[in-house]
Amino acid sequence: ATFDYTMGDQEEARTKISRATAAAPDSFAAWHASSEIHLNLKDFDEALRAAEKAHALDSEDVFINTTLSRIWVQKGNKEQAEKFGAQAKMLGWKDQLKTPQGEDDGIN
């Protein structure tokens, strides 16, 4: 679905991500991908619905908190945007504390 979206086939992306979330309703990755696809398509209500499902599955994920912040910015709710933005920052700091500077975390 994300490949289809990247290649410009928005309808195929919507179809595939809908099938993915239906087939695997407990998949954090599927719901997060759905939220990003719908956010980029400016379907903010569907993006929020998908992001909230992903957040319910893993509220400690930095990226879903960032996505929720971006969605709330687009929906015009500054308070909610700031709440999730702050949560993302705190989770990022928490992750930095787990991997002291100079140690390889396998990502950076």
CSV table of C-alpha atoms in Angstrom, one decimal:
chain,number,residue,atom,x,y,z
A,1,ALA,CA,0.0,0.0,0.0
A,2,THR,CA,2.8,2.5,0.9
A,3,PHE,CA,4.6,1.6,-2.4
A,4,ASP,CA,1.4,2.2,-4.4
A,5,TYR,CA,1.0,5.6,-2.6
A,6,THR,CA,4.6,6.5,-3.3
A,7,MET,CA,4.2,5.6,-7.0
A,8,GLY,CA,1.1,7.8,-7.2
A,9,ASP,CA,-1.6,5.2,-7.2
A,10,GLN,CA,-3.7,6.6,-4.4
A,11,GLU,CA,-6.8,4.5,-4.9
A,12,GLU,CA,-4.8,1.3,-5.0
A,13,ALA,CA,-3.1,2.4,-1.8
A,14,ARG,CA,-6.4,3.0,-0.1
A,15,THR,CA,-7.7,-0.4,-1.2
A,16,LYS,CA,-4.7,-2.3,-0.1
A,17,ILE,CA,-4.3,-0.5,3.3
A,18,SER,CA,-8.0,-1.1,4.0
A,19,ARG,CA,-7.5,-4.8,3.2
A,20,ALA,CA,-4.4,-4.9,5.4
A,21,THR,CA,-6.1,-3.4,8.4
A,22,ALA,CA,-9.1,-5.7,8.0
A,23,ALA,CA,-6.9,-8.7,7.7
A,24,ALA,CA,-4.7,-7.8,10.6
A,25,PRO,CA,-6.7,-5.5,13.0
A,26,ASP,CA,-4.0,-5.8,15.7
A,27,SER,CA,-1.2,-4.7,13.4
A,28,PHE,CA,0.4,-1.5,14.6
A,29,ALA,CA,2.3,-1.2,11.4
A,30,ALA,CA,-0.8,-1.5,9.2
A,31,TRP,CA,-2.7,1.2,11.2
A,32,HIS,CA,0.2,3.5,11.3
A,33,ALA,CA,0.7,3.2,7.5
A,34,SER,CA,-3.0,3.8,7.1
A,35,SER,CA,-2.8,7.0,9.1
A,36,GLU,CA,0.1,8.3,7.1
A,37,ILE,CA,-1.5,7.5,3.8
A,38,HIS,CA,-4.8,9.2,4.8
A,39,LEU,CA,-2.9,12.1,6.3
A,40,ASN,CA,-1.0,12.7,3.0
A,41,LEU,CA,-4.3,12.4,1.1
A,42,LYS,CA,-5.8,15.1,3.4
A,43,ASP,CA,-8.4,12.7,4.7
A,44,PHE,CA,-7.9,13.9,8.2
A,45,ASP,CA,-10.8,12.1,9.8
A,46,GLU,CA,-9.7,8.7,8.5
A,47,ALA,CA,-6.1,9.5,9.3
A,48,LEU,CA,-7.1,10.2,12.9
A,49,ARG,CA,-9.2,7.1,13.2
A,50,ALA,CA,-6.3,4.9,12.0
A,51,ALA,CA,-3.8,6.8,14.1
A,52,GLU,CA,-5.9,6.3,17.2
A,53,LYS,CA,-6.1,2.6,16.5
A,54,ALA,CA,-2.3,2.4,16.1
A,55,HIS,CA,-1.8,4.5,19.3
A,56,ALA,CA,-4.1,2.1,21.2
A,57,LEU,CA,-1.8,-0.8,20.1
A,58,ASP,CA,1.5,1.0,21.0
A,59,SER,CA,1.2,4.4,22.8
A,60,GLU,CA,5.0,4.4,23.5
A,61,ASP,CA,5.9,4.7,19.8
A,62,VAL,CA,7.5,8.0,19.0
A,63,PHE,CA,6.3,8.0,15.4
A,64,ILE,CA,2.6,7.5,16.0
A,65,ASN,CA,2.7,10.3,18.6
A,66,THR,CA,4.3,12.5,15.9
A,67,THR,CA,1.7,11.5,13.4
A,68,LEU,CA,-1.1,12.3,15.8
A,69,SER,CA,0.4,15.7,16.4
A,70,ARG,CA,0.6,16.4,12.7
A,71,ILE,CA,-3.1,15.2,12.2
A,72,TRP,CA,-4.3,17.5,15.0
A,73,VAL,CA,-2.4,20.4,13.5
A,74,GLN,CA,-4.2,19.8,10.3
A,75,LYS,CA,-7.6,19.6,12.1
A,76,GLY,CA,-6.8,22.9,13.9
A,77,ASN,CA,-6.7,21.5,17.4
A,78,LYS,CA,-3.5,23.1,18.8
A,79,GLU,CA,-4.0,21.7,22.3
A,80,GLN,CA,-4.1,18.1,21.1
A,81,ALA,CA,-1.3,18.7,18.6
A,82,GLU,CA,0.9,20.0,21.4
A,83,LYS,CA,0.0,17.1,23.7
A,84,PHE,CA,1.1,14.5,21.2
A,85,GLY,CA,4.1,16.5,20.1
A,86,ALA,CA,5.3,16.7,23.7
A,87,GLN,CA,4.7,13.0,24.2
A,88,ALA,CA,6.8,12.3,21.1
A,89,LYS,CA,9.6,14.5,22.4
A,90,MET,CA,9.6,12.7,25.8
A,91,LEU,CA,9.6,9.3,24.2
A,92,GLY,CA,12.5,10.4,22.0
A,93,TRP,CA,14.5,11.6,25.1
A,94,LYS,CA,13.7,8.4,26.9
A,95,ASP,CA,15.0,6.4,23.9
A,96,GLN,CA,18.2,8.6,23.9
A,97,LEU,CA,18.8,7.7,27.6
A,98,LYS,CA,18.6,4.0,26.8
A,99,THR,CA,21.5,4.4,24.3
A,100,PRO,CA,24.2,6.7,25.7
A,101,GLN,CA,26.0,9.0,23.3
A,102,GLY,CA,28.8,7.2,21.5
A,103,GLU,CA,27.2,3.8,21.6
A,104,ASP,CA,25.8,2.2,18.5
A,105,ASP,CA,22.1,1.6,18.7
A,106,GLY,CA,22.0,-0.1,15.3
A,107,ILE,CA,20.1,2.8,13.7
A,108,ASN,CA,22.5,5.7,13.8
